[in-house]
CSV table of N, CA and C in Angstrom, one decimal:
chain,number,residue,atom,x,y,z
A,1,MET,N,-148.0,100.7,134.5
A,1,MET,CA,-145.8,100.5,134.8
A,1,MET,C,-146.0,98.7,135.8
A,2,ARG,N,-144.7,98.6,135.0
A,2,ARG,CA,-145.3,96.8,135.5
A,2,ARG,C,-143.2,97.3,136.0
A,3,GLU,N,-142.8,96.7,137.1
A,3,GLU,CA,-142.4,95.9,138.1
A,3,GLU,C,-141.2,95.3,136.7
A,4,ILE,N,-139.7,95.4,137.6
A,4,ILE,CA,-139.2,94.3,136.3
A,4,ILE,C,-137.9,94.3,137.3
A,5,GLU,N,-138.2,93.0,138.2
A,5,GLU,CA,-137.0,92.7,138.5
A,5,GLU,C,-136.1,91.0,138.7
A,6,VAL,N,-135.1,91.3,139.2
A,6,VAL,CA,-134.0,89.7,139.1
A,6,VAL,C,-133.9,89.8,140.5
A,7,LYS,N,-133.4,88.9,141.3
A,7,LYS,CA,-133.2,87.9,142.1
A,7,LYS,C,-132.5,86.7,142.9
A,8,TYR,N,-131.2,87.4,143.3
A,8,TYR,CA,-130.5,86.5,144.0
A,8,TYR,C,-130.3,86.4,145.7
A,9,ARG,N,-129.5,85.1,145.5
A,9,ARG,CA,-129.6,84.8,146.7
A,9,ARG,C,-128.0,84.9,147.3
A,10,VAL,N,-128.2,84.9,148.5
A,10,VAL,CA,-126.6,85.9,149.0
A,10,VAL,C,-125.5,85.1,150.4
A,11,ASP,N,-124.7,84.2,150.5
A,11,ASP,CA,-124.5,83.1,151.0
A,11,ASP,C,-123.7,84.3,152.2
A,12,ASP,N,-123.5,85.1,151.2
A,12,ASP,CA,-122.3,86.1,152.5
A,12,ASP,C,-122.6,87.4,152.4
A,13,LEU,N,-123.1,87.6,153.2
A,13,LEU,CA,-124.1,89.6,152.9
A,13,LEU,C,-122.5,90.1,153.4
A,14,GLU,N,-121.8,89.5,154.1
A,14,GLU,CA,-121.0,90.9,154.2
A,14,GLU,C,-119.9,90.9,153.3
A,15,ALA,N,-119.7,90.3,152.7
A,15,ALA,CA,-118.8,90.5,150.9
A,15,ALA,C,-119.3,91.0,150.4
A,16,LEU,N,-121.0,91.3,150.0
A,16,LEU,CA,-121.8,92.0,149.3
A,16,LEU,C,-122.2,92.9,149.9
A,17,LEU,N,-122.4,93.9,151.8
A,17,LEU,CA,-121.9,94.3,151.7
A,17,LEU,C,-120.7,95.3,151.4
A,18,VAL,N,-119.5,95.3,151.0
A,18,VAL,CA,-118.2,95.7,150.9
A,18,VAL,C,-118.2,95.4,149.4
A,19,ALA,N,-118.7,94.7,148.8
A,19,ALA,CA,-117.9,95.1,147.6
A,19,ALA,C,-119.3,96.8,147.3
A,20,LEU,N,-120.7,97.1,147.7
A,20,LEU,CA,-121.8,98.4,147.0
A,20,LEU,C,-120.8,98.5,147.9
A,21,LYS,N,-120.5,98.8,149.5
A,21,LYS,CA,-119.5,100.1,149.8
A,21,LYS,C,-117.8,100.5,149.0
A,22,SER,N,-118.1,99.9,148.9
A,22,SER,CA,-116.3,100.5,147.7
A,22,SER,C,-117.7,100.8,146.5
A,23,LEU,N,-118.8,100.5,145.4
A,23,LEU,CA,-119.2,101.6,144.7
A,23,LEU,C,-119.0,102.8,145.3
A,24,GLY,N,-119.8,103.0,147.0
A,24,GLY,CA,-120.5,104.4,147.0
A,24,GLY,C,-121.5,104.1,147.3
A,25,ILE,N,-122.0,102.9,147.3
A,25,ILE,CA,-122.8,102.7,147.3
A,25,ILE,C,-123.7,103.2,148.9
A,26,GLU,N,-124.5,103.5,149.7
A,26,GLU,CA,-124.9,103.8,150.8
A,26,GLU,C,-126.7,103.3,151.8
A,27,LEU,N,-126.6,102.2,152.3
A,27,LEU,CA,-128.1,101.1,153.0
A,27,LEU,C,-128.5,101.8,153.4
A,28,SER,N,-130.1,101.8,153.2
A,28,SER,CA,-131.2,102.0,154.9
A,28,SER,C,-130.9,101.7,156.0
A,29,GLU,N,-131.0,101.8,156.4
A,29,GLU,CA,-131.1,101.5,158.3
A,29,GLU,C,-132.7,100.0,157.6
A,30,PRO,N,-131.6,98.7,158.9
A,30,PRO,CA,-132.8,97.6,158.7
A,30,PRO,C,-134.7,98.5,158.7
A,31,VAL,N,-134.9,97.7,157.7
A,31,VAL,CA,-136.3,97.8,158.5
A,31,VAL,C,-136.7,96.6,158.3
A,32,PHE,N,-138.3,96.7,159.1
A,32,PHE,CA,-139.4,95.2,159.6
A,32,PHE,C,-140.2,95.3,158.5
A,33,GLN,N,-139.8,94.4,157.7
A,33,GLN,CA,-141.3,94.2,157.0
A,33,GLN,C,-142.5,92.9,157.0
A,34,ASP,N,-143.6,93.3,157.3
A,34,ASP,CA,-144.2,91.8,157.2
A,34,ASP,C,-145.8,91.8,156.7
A,35,ASP,N,-145.5,91.4,155.7
A,35,ASP,CA,-146.0,90.2,154.7
A,35,ASP,C,-146.8,89.6,154.6
A,36,GLN,N,-148.3,89.7,153.8
A,36,GLN,CA,-149.6,88.9,154.3
A,36,GLN,C,-149.6,88.1,152.8
A,37,ALA,N,-149.4,87.6,151.5
A,37,ALA,CA,-149.4,87.2,151.0
A,37,ALA,C,-150.6,86.4,150.5
A,38,TYR,N,-151.0,87.2,149.0
A,38,TYR,CA,-152.9,86.1,148.9
A,38,TYR,C,-153.1,85.3,146.9
A,39,ALA,N,-153.0,84.1,147.1
A,39,ALA,CA,-153.7,83.9,145.9
A,39,ALA,C,-154.7,84.0,146.1
A,40,PRO,N,-155.6,83.4,144.8
A,40,PRO,CA,-157.3,82.9,144.5
A,40,PRO,C,-157.5,82.4,144.8
A,41,ALA,N,-158.0,81.6,145.0
A,41,ALA,CA,-159.6,80.0,146.6
A,41,ALA,C,-158.6,79.3,145.0
A,42,GLY,N,-158.6,79.8,143.4
A,42,GLY,CA,-158.3,77.8,142.9
A,42,GLY,C,-157.0,78.4,142.9
A,43,TRP,N,-156.4,79.1,142.8
A,43,TRP,CA,-154.3,78.0,142.8
A,43,TRP,C,-153.6,78.0,143.6
A,44,GLN,N,-152.9,76.9,143.1
A,44,GLN,CA,-152.4,76.1,144.6
A,44,GLN,C,-150.3,76.7,143.5
A,45,PHE,N,-149.8,76.1,145.1
A,45,PHE,CA,-148.0,77.3,144.8
A,45,PHE,C,-147.8,75.5,143.4
A,46,GLY,N,-147.2,75.9,142.9
A,46,GLY,CA,-147.0,75.0,142.0
A,46,GLY,C,-147.8,74.9,140.1
A,47,ASP,N,-148.8,75.4,140.0
A,47,ASP,CA,-149.5,75.9,138.9
A,47,ASP,C,-148.9,77.8,139.0
A,48,SER,N,-148.9,77.6,137.4
A,48,SER,CA,-148.1,78.9,136.9
A,48,SER,C,-148.7,79.8,137.0
A,49,LYS,N,-147.2,81.0,137.4
A,49,LYS,CA,-148.5,82.4,138.0
A,49,LYS,C,-148.7,83.5,136.9
A,50,LEU,N,-148.1,82.8,135.4
A,50,LEU,CA,-148.2,83.8,134.7
A,50,LEU,C,-149.8,84.8,134.7
A,51,GLY,N,-150.3,85.3,134.5
A,51,GLY,CA,-151.2,86.4,134.2
A,51,GLY,C,-152.1,85.7,135.1
A,52,VAL,N,-152.3,85.8,136.6
A,52,VAL,CA,-152.9,85.3,137.0
A,52,VAL,C,-152.3,86.1,138.6
A,53,SER,N,-153.6,87.0,138.9
A,53,SER,CA,-153.5,88.4,139.7
A,53,SER,C,-153.5,87.8,141.2
A,54,PHE,N,-151.8,88.2,142.0
A,54,PHE,CA,-151.7,88.2,143.2
A,54,PHE,C,-152.0,89.6,144.3
A,55,LEU,N,-152.4,89.3,144.9
A,55,LEU,CA,-152.4,90.0,146.4
A,55,LEU,C,-151.4,89.9,147.9
A,56,ARG,N,-150.8,91.2,148.3
A,56,ARG,CA,-149.8,91.4,149.3
A,56,ARG,C,-151.0,92.1,150.4
A,57,LEU,N,-150.6,92.2,151.7
A,57,LEU,CA,-150.6,92.9,153.0
A,57,LEU,C,-149.4,93.2,153.4
A,58,ARG,N,-148.5,95.1,153.7
A,58,ARG,CA,-147.3,95.0,154.3
A,58,ARG,C,-147.7,95.5,154.4
A,59,THR,N,-146.6,95.5,156.2
A,59,THR,CA,-147.2,96.6,157.1
A,59,THR,C,-145.4,96.5,157.2
A,60,VAL,N,-144.8,98.2,157.7
A,60,VAL,CA,-143.5,98.5,157.7
A,60,VAL,C,-144.0,100.0,158.6
A,61,GLN,N,-143.6,99.9,159.6
A,61,GLN,CA,-143.2,100.3,160.1
A,61,GLN,C,-144.7,100.8,161.2
A,62,GLY,N,-145.4,99.8,161.2
A,62,GLY,CA,-147.1,100.7,161.6
A,62,GLY,C,-147.7,101.3,160.2
A,63,CYS,N,-148.0,101.6,159.4
A,63,CYS,CA,-147.9,102.0,157.8
A,63,CYS,C,-147.9,100.4,157.2
A,64,HIS,N,-149.4,100.6,156.5
A,64,HIS,CA,-149.5,99.4,156.3
A,64,HIS,C,-150.4,99.4,153.8
A,65,TYR,N,-149.4,98.2,153.3
A,65,TYR,CA,-149.7,98.5,152.2
A,65,TYR,C,-150.3,97.4,151.2
A,66,PHE,N,-151.4,97.9,150.9
A,66,PHE,CA,-152.3,96.9,149.8
A,66,PHE,C,-151.3,96.8,148.4
A,67,THR,N,-151.1,95.7,147.7
A,67,THR,CA,-150.4,95.3,146.4
A,67,THR,C,-150.8,94.4,145.8
A,68,LEU,N,-151.2,95.0,144.3
A,68,LEU,CA,-151.1,94.1,143.3
A,68,LEU,C,-150.7,94.1,142.6
A,69,LYS,N,-149.9,92.1,142.4
A,69,LYS,CA,-148.9,92.2,141.7
A,69,LYS,C,-149.7,91.2,140.3
A,70,GLN,N,-149.1,91.0,138.7
A,70,GLN,CA,-150.0,90.3,137.9
A,70,GLN,C,-148.6,90.1,137.1
A,71,PRO,N,-148.6,88.8,137.3
A,71,PRO,CA,-146.8,88.5,135.7
A,71,PRO,C,-147.1,88.0,134.9
A,72,ALA,N,-146.3,88.3,134.0
A,72,ALA,CA,-146.2,88.9,132.3
A,72,ALA,C,-145.7,88.0,131.8
A,73,ASP,N,-144.2,88.6,131.2
A,73,ASP,CA,-143.7,87.2,130.9
A,73,ASP,C,-142.6,86.1,131.4
A,74,ASN,N,-142.7,86.7,133.4
A,74,ASN,CA,-141.9,85.8,133.6
A,74,ASN,C,-142.3,86.2,135.3
A,75,ALA,N,-141.5,85.4,136.6
A,75,ALA,CA,-142.2,85.5,138.1
A,75,ALA,C,-141.6,87.0,138.3
A,76,GLN,N,-140.8,87.1,137.6
A,76,GLN,CA,-140.5,89.0,138.2
A,76,GLN,C,-140.6,89.7,137.5
A,77,ASP,N,-141.3,89.2,136.6
A,77,ASP,CA,-142.0,90.5,135.4
A,77,ASP,C,-143.0,91.0,135.7
A,78,CYS,N,-143.8,92.4,136.5
A,78,CYS,CA,-145.3,91.6,137.1
A,78,CYS,C,-145.9,93.4,136.8
A,79,LEU,N,-147.4,93.3,136.5
A,79,LEU,CA,-148.1,94.4,136.6
A,79,LEU,C,-148.1,94.7,137.7
A,80,GLU,N,-147.6,95.8,138.8
A,80,GLU,CA,-148.1,96.4,139.4
A,80,GLU,C,-148.9,98.0,140.2
A,81,PHE,N,-149.5,97.6,141.5
A,81,PHE,CA,-150.6,98.6,141.6
A,81,PHE,C,-150.3,98.5,143.3
A,82,GLU,N,-150.0,99.4,144.1
A,82,GLU,CA,-149.8,99.2,145.4
A,82,GLU,C,-150.6,100.6,146.5
A,83,THR,N,-151.1,100.3,147.8
A,83,THR,CA,-151.9,101.9,148.3
A,83,THR,C,-151.5,101.3,149.0
A,84,GLN,N,-151.6,102.8,149.9
A,84,GLN,CA,-151.6,102.7,151.1
A,84,GLN,C,-152.7,102.5,151.8
A,85,VAL,N,-152.6,101.9,152.8
A,85,VAL,CA,-154.8,101.0,153.5
A,85,VAL,C,-154.1,101.5,155.0
A,86,THR,N,-155.3,102.3,155.5
A,86,THR,CA,-155.0,101.8,157.4
A,86,THR,C,-155.6,101.0,158.5
A,87,ASP,N,-156.2,100.3,157.2
A,87,ASP,CA,-156.9,99.5,158.6
A,87,ASP,C,-156.3,97.8,157.6
A,88,ARG,N,-155.9,97.1,158.4
A,88,ARG,CA,-155.0,96.0,157.8
A,88,ARG,C,-155.2,95.0,157.9
A,89,GLN,N,-156.0,94.7,158.8
A,89,GLN,CA,-157.3,93.3,159.3
A,89,GLN,C,-158.7,93.4,158.9
A,90,ALA,N,-158.7,94.7,157.9
A,90,ALA,CA,-160.2,95.2,157.0
A,90,ALA,C,-159.9,94.9,155.8
A,91,MET,N,-158.4,95.1,155.0
A,91,MET,CA,-158.3,94.7,153.9
A,91,MET,C,-158.0,93.2,153.5
A,92,HIS,N,-157.5,92.6,155.3
A,92,HIS,CA,-157.6,91.3,154.5
A,92,HIS,C,-159.1,90.6,154.6
A,93,HIS,N,-159.9,91.2,155.4
A,93,HIS,CA,-161.6,90.5,155.4
A,93,HIS,C,-161.7,90.9,153.2
A,94,ALA,N,-161.5,91.8,153.3
A,94,ALA,CA,-161.7,92.3,151.8
A,94,ALA,C,-161.6,92.0,150.4
A,95,ALA,N,-159.9,91.6,150.4
A,95,ALA,CA,-159.0,90.0,149.9
A,95,ALA,C,-159.2,88.9,150.1
A,96,GLN,N,-160.4,88.2,150.8
A,96,GLN,CA,-160.8,87.1,151.6
A,96,GLN,C,-162.3,87.5,150.7
A,97,HIS,N,-163.0,88.3,150.4
A,97,HIS,CA,-164.7,88.2,150.1
A,97,HIS,C,-164.4,88.6,148.2
A,98,MET,N,-163.0,89.4,148.6
A,98,MET,CA,-163.0,89.2,146.2
A,98,MET,C,-162.6,87.7,146.2
A,99,GLY,N,-162.3,86.2,146.7
A,99,GLY,CA,-162.0,85.1,146.6
A,99,GLY,C,-160.6,84.9,146.5
A,100,TYR,N,-159.8,86.1,147.1
A,100,TYR,CA,-158.6,85.3,147.3
A,100,TYR,C,-158.3,84.5,149.1
A,101,ARG,N,-157.4,83.6,148.5
A,101,ARG,CA,-156.5,82.8,150.4
A,101,ARG,C,-155.8,83.4,150.6
A,102,PRO,N,-155.6,83.4,152.0
A,102,PRO,CA,-154.2,83.5,153.2
A,102,PRO,C,-153.5,82.4,151.9
A,103,THR,N,-151.7,82.4,151.8
A,103,THR,CA,-150.7,81.5,151.1
A,103,THR,C,-149.8,81.6,152.7
A,104,VAL,N,-148.7,83.2,152.1
A,104,VAL,CA,-147.7,82.2,153.1
A,104,VAL,C,-147.7,84.0,154.4
A,105,ARG,N,-147.0,83.8,154.9
A,105,ARG,CA,-146.8,84.6,156.0
A,105,ARG,C,-144.5,85.1,155.0
A,106,ILE,N,-144.6,86.3,154.9
A,106,ILE,CA,-143.6,86.4,155.1
A,106,ILE,C,-142.8,88.1,155.6
A,107,VAL,N,-142.1,87.8,156.7
A,107,VAL,CA,-141.8,88.4,157.3
A,107,VAL,C,-140.3,88.3,156.9
A,108,LYS,N,-139.3,89.4,157.2
A,108,LYS,CA,-137.9,89.9,156.1
A,108,LYS,C,-137.3,91.5,157.1
A,109,THR,N,-136.1,91.5,156.8
A,109,THR,CA,-135.3,92.2,157.3
A,109,THR,C,-134.4,93.4,155.8
A,110,ARG,N,-135.3,94.4,155.4
A,110,ARG,CA,-134.5,94.9,154.6
A,110,ARG,C,-134.4,95.9,154.3
A,111,ARG,N,-132.6,95.6,153.6
A,111,ARG,CA,-131.8,97.4,153.4
A,111,ARG,C,-131.6,98.1,151.7
A,112,THR,N,-131.8,99.4,151.4
A,112,THR,CA,-132.4,99.0,150.4
A,112,THR,C,-131.6,100.8,150.0
A,113,ALA,N,-131.3,100.7,148.6
A,113,ALA,CA,-130.4,102.3,147.5
A,113,ALA,C,-131.1,102.3,146.4
A,114,THR,N,-131.5,103.3,146.3
A,114,THR,CA,-131.7,103.6,144.8
A,114,THR,C,-130.6,104.3,144.1
A,115,LEU,N,-130.2,103.1,143.5
A,115,LEU,CA,-129.3,103.7,142.0
A,115,LEU,C,-129.2,104.6,140.8
A,116,GLU,N,-128.7,105.0,140.1
A,116,GLU,CA,-129.6,105.7,138.4
A,116,GLU,C,-130.7,105.3,138.2
A,117,HIS,N,-130.6,104.1,137.9
A,117,HIS,CA,-130.9,103.3,136.9
A,117,HIS,C,-132.6,101.7,137.6
A,118,CYS,N,-132.1,102.0,138.5
A,118,CYS,CA,-132.8,100.8,139.1
A,118,CYS,C,-133.0,100.9,141.2
A,119,SER,N,-133.2,100.3,141.7
A,119,SER,CA,-133.6,100.4,143.5
A,119,SER,C,-133.0,99.2,144.0
A,120,LEU,N,-132.2,99.0,145.0
A,120,LEU,CA,-131.1,97.9,145.7
A,120,LEU,C,-131.9,97.3,146.6
A,121,CYS,N,-131.8,97.0,146.7
A,121,CYS,CA,-132.9,96.0,148.0
A,121,CYS,C,-132.3,94.5,148.6
A,122,ILE,N,-131.6,94.6,150.0
A,122,ILE,CA,-130.9,93.4,150.2
A,122,ILE,C,-131.7,92.9,151.6
A,123,ASP,N,-132.0,91.4,151.5
A,123,ASP,CA,-133.7,91.1,152.7
A,123,ASP,C,-132.8,90.4,153.0
A,124,GLU,N,-133.1,90.1,154.5
A,124,GLU,CA,-132.4,89.2,155.3
A,124,GLU,C,-134.0,88.4,155.6
A,125,VAL,N,-135.0,86.7,155.1
A,125,VAL,CA,-135.6,86.3,154.7
A,125,VAL,C,-136.1,85.3,156.0
A,126,ASP,N,-136.9,85.1,156.9
A,126,ASP,CA,-136.6,84.5,158.0
A,126,ASP,C,-137.5,83.2,157.6
A,127,GLY,N,-135.8,81.7,158.0
A,127,GLY,CA,-136.5,80.4,157.7
A,127,GLY,C,-135.8,80.5,156.1
A,128,VAL,N,-135.0,81.5,155.1
A,128,VAL,CA,-135.5,81.5,154.0
A,128,VAL,C,-134.0,81.9,153.4
A,129,GLY,N,-133.1,82.4,154.1
A,129,GLY,CA,-131.5,83.5,153.8
A,129,GLY,C,-131.9,84.8,153.3
A,130,GLY,N,-130.5,85.1,153.6
A,130,GLY,CA,-130.3,86.2,152.5
A,130,GLY,C,-130.5,86.4,151.0
A,131,PHE,N,-130.9,87.8,150.4
A,131,PHE,CA,-131.1,88.0,148.5
A,131,PHE,C,-131.0,89.4,148.1
A,132,LEU,N,-130.2,89.3,147.7
A,132,LEU,CA,-130.2,90.6,146.4
A,132,LEU,C,-130.9,90.8,145.4
A,133,GLU,N,-132.4,92.2,146.0
A,133,GLU,CA,-132.9,92.4,144.6
A,133,GLU,C,-132.8,94.0,144.1
A,134,LEU,N,-132.7,94.0,142.4
A,134,LEU,CA,-132.9,94.9,141.8
A,134,LEU,C,-133.9,95.0,141.2
A,135,GLU,N,-134.3,96.5,140.9
A,135,GLU,CA,-136.1,96.5,140.6
A,135,GLU,C,-135.9,98.0,139.7
A,136,ARG,N,-137.0,98.0,138.5
A,136,ARG,CA,-136.7,98.4,137.9
A,136,ARG,C,-138.3,98.8,137.9
A,137,MET,N,-138.8,100.0,137.4
A,137,MET,CA,-140.3,100.1,137.0
A,137,MET,C,-139.8,100.5,135.3
A,138,ALA,N,-141.3,100.2,135.0
A,138,ALA,CA,-140.9,100.1,133.1
A,138,ALA,C,-142.1,100.4,132.8
A,139,SER,N,-142.7,100.4,131.8
A,139,SER,CA,-143.5,100.8,130.6
A,139,SER,C,-144.0,99.7,130.8
A,140,ASP,N,-145.8,100.0,130.5
A,140,ASP,CA,-146.4,98.2,129.9
A,140,ASP,C,-145.5,98.0,128.8
A,141,HIS,N,-144.5,98.6,127.8
A,141,HIS,CA,-144.7,97.2,126.1
A,141,HIS,C,-142.7,97.8,126.4
A,142,ALA,N,-141.8,98.2,127.5
A,142,ALA,CA,-140.4,97.0,127.5
A,142,ALA,C,-140.1,96.0,127.8
A,143,ASP,N,-139.5,95.8,127.3
A,143,ASP,CA,-138.4,94.7,127.4
A,143,ASP,C,-138.3,94.0,128.7
A,144,ALA,N,-139.0,93.2,129.2
A,144,ALA,CA,-138.3,92.5,130.4
A,144,ALA,C,-137.3,92.0,130.7
A,145,GLN,N,-137.2,90.8,129.3
A,145,GLN,CA,-135.6,90.2,129.9
A,145,GLN,C,-134.8,91.0,128.9
A,146,ALA,N,-134.6,92.3,128.6
A,146,ALA,CA,-133.4,93.5,128.4
A,146,ALA,C,-133.4,93.7,129.2
A,147,ILE,N,-134.5,94.2,130.2
A,147,ILE,CA,-133.8,95.1,130.9
A,147,ILE,C,-133.2,93.7,132.5
A,148,GLN,N,-133.5,92.4,132.8
A,148,GLN,CA,-133.1,91.8,133.2
A,148,GLN,C,-132.6,91.2,133.3
A,149,ALA,N,-131.5,91.7,132.0
A,149,ALA,CA,-130.5,91.5,131.4
A,149,ALA,C,-129.3,92.5,132.1
A,150,ASP,N,-129.9,93.4,131.7
A,150,ASP,CA,-128.7,94.4,132.2
A,150,ASP,C,-129.4,94.8,134.1
A,151,LEU,N,-129.8,94.9,134.0
A,151,LEU,CA,-130.2,94.3,135.9
A,151,LEU,C,-128.8,93.7,136.3
A,152,ALA,N,-129.0,91.9,135.5
A,152,ALA,CA,-128.5,91.4,136.1
A,152,ALA,C,-126.2,91.9,135.5
A,153,ALA,N,-126.7,91.9,134.4
A,153,ALA,CA,-125.3,92.8,134.3
A,153,ALA,C,-124.1,93.2,135.7
A,154,PHE,N,-124.7,94.5,136.0
A,154,PHE,CA,-124.4,95.3,137.3
A,154,PHE,C,-124.4,94.1,138.5
A,155,VAL,N,-125.1,93.2,138.4
A,155,VAL,CA,-125.0,92.2,139.8
A,155,VAL,C,-123.7,91.7,139.7
A,156,SER,N,-123.8,90.9,138.2
A,156,SER,CA,-122.1,90.3,137.7
A,156,SER,C,-121.2,90.7,137.9
A,157,SER,N,-121.0,92.0,138.2
A,157,SER,CA,-120.1,93.4,138.1
A,157,SER,C,-119.0,93.7,139.8
A,158,LEU,N,-120.6,92.8,140.8
A,158,LEU,CA,-119.7,93.1,141.6
A,158,LEU,C,-119.2,92.0,142.5
A,159,GLY,N,-118.6,90.8,142.1
A,159,GLY,CA,-117.9,90.3,142.0
A,159,GLY,C,-117.6,89.3,142.9
A,160,ILE,N,-119.0,89.0,143.4
A,160,ILE,CA,-119.4,88.4,144.6
A,160,ILE,C,-120.1,87.1,144.2
A,161,ALA,N,-120.1,86.0,145.4
A,161,ALA,CA,-121.0,85.1,145.3
A,161,ALA,C,-122.8,85.1,144.8
A,162,VAL,N,-123.1,84.5,143.9
A,162,VAL,CA,-125.1,85.5,144.3
A,162,VAL,C,-125.4,83.8,143.4
A,163,THR,N,-126.3,83.1,143.3
A,163,THR,CA,-127.1,82.3,142.5
A,163,THR,C,-128.3,82.8,142.3
A,164,ARG,N,-128.7,83.4,140.9
A,164,ARG,CA,-129.9,84.3,140.5
A,164,ARG,C,-130.9,82.5,140.7
A,165,THR,N,-132.2,83.4,141.4
A,165,THR,CA,-133.0,82.3,141.2
A,165,THR,C,-134.6,83.1,140.8
A,166,ASP,N,-135.7,82.1,139.9
A,166,ASP,CA,-136.4,83.2,139.2
A,166,ASP,C,-137.9,83.3,140.3
A,167,GLN,N,-137.8,82.6,141.4
A,167,GLN,CA,-138.8,82.3,142.4
A,167,GLN,C,-139.8,83.9,143.1
A,168,THR,N,-140.3,83.7,143.6
A,168,THR,CA,-140.5,85.2,144.9
A,168,THR,C,-140.2,84.5,146.1
A,169,TYR,N,-140.6,85.4,146.4
A,169,TYR,CA,-140.3,84.8,148.2
A,169,TYR,C,-141.5,84.1,148.5
A,170,ASP,N,-142.6,84.3,148.1
A,170,ASP,CA,-143.6,83.4,148.3
A,170,ASP,C,-143.7,82.2,148.4
A,171,SER,N,-142.7,81.9,147.3
A,171,SER,CA,-143.0,80.4,147.0
A,171,SER,C,-141.4,79.9,147.5
A,172,LEU,N,-140.4,80.3,147.8
A,172,LEU,CA,-139.1,80.6,148.6
A,172,LEU,C,-139.6,80.3,150.0
A,173,VAL,N,-140.7,80.6,150.9
A,173,VAL,CA,-140.7,80.3,151.8
A,173,VAL,C,-142.1,79.4,151.4
A,174,HIS,N,-142.7,79.8,151.4
A,174,HIS,CA,-143.7,77.9,150.6
A,174,HIS,C,-142.8,76.8,150.5
A,175,ALA,N,-141.6,77.2,149.5
A,175,ALA,CA,-141.0,75.3,149.8
A,175,ALA,C,-139.8,75.2,151.7
A,176,ALA,N,-139.5,76.4,152.3
A,176,ALA,CA,-138.8,76.0,153.1
A,176,ALA,C,-139.8,74.6,154.2
A,177,GLN,N,-140.8,76.3,154.1
A,177,GLN,CA,-141.6,75.4,155.4
A,177,GLN,C,-142.9,74.2,155.0
A,178,GLU,N,-142.2,73.3,154.0
A,178,GLU,CA,-142.3,71.7,153.7
A,178,GLU,C,-142.6,71.1,154.2
């Protein structure tokens, strides 16, 4: 399966919340997420991400998740595998032993909603700001650009000021730290 998404910077989160509420979209309570991103030892920020496998260790409410993402057509169209792990530190060492190095820590508060055609996330990323992300799981042969256009049309229908970004959170955090 592939995770296909669109991401938008949102300067006025309150306007977004009002727009979603007017559509009857109920968001979850905020959840704190602590992510450690990993890249292959030879990869550097600025290099292409397409076809490169990246790892993430995420902790949410005391549970740890290990994820591999490999961008396909663009950085927001990824082959994705995720599983829960019991020992974050052991998985960290395993990732390093497999030839990956930690890149950036991404700390955020996330509220979610499940819509008919996608998952919706509102993220407040430490040091970077507020974001709206829509994600759809799709088959390996799905048309990523068509799905991203469909997701973008939904965001446009909200009628709020947002700025689309094609960057991933690890790249945005890295840029903010420079």
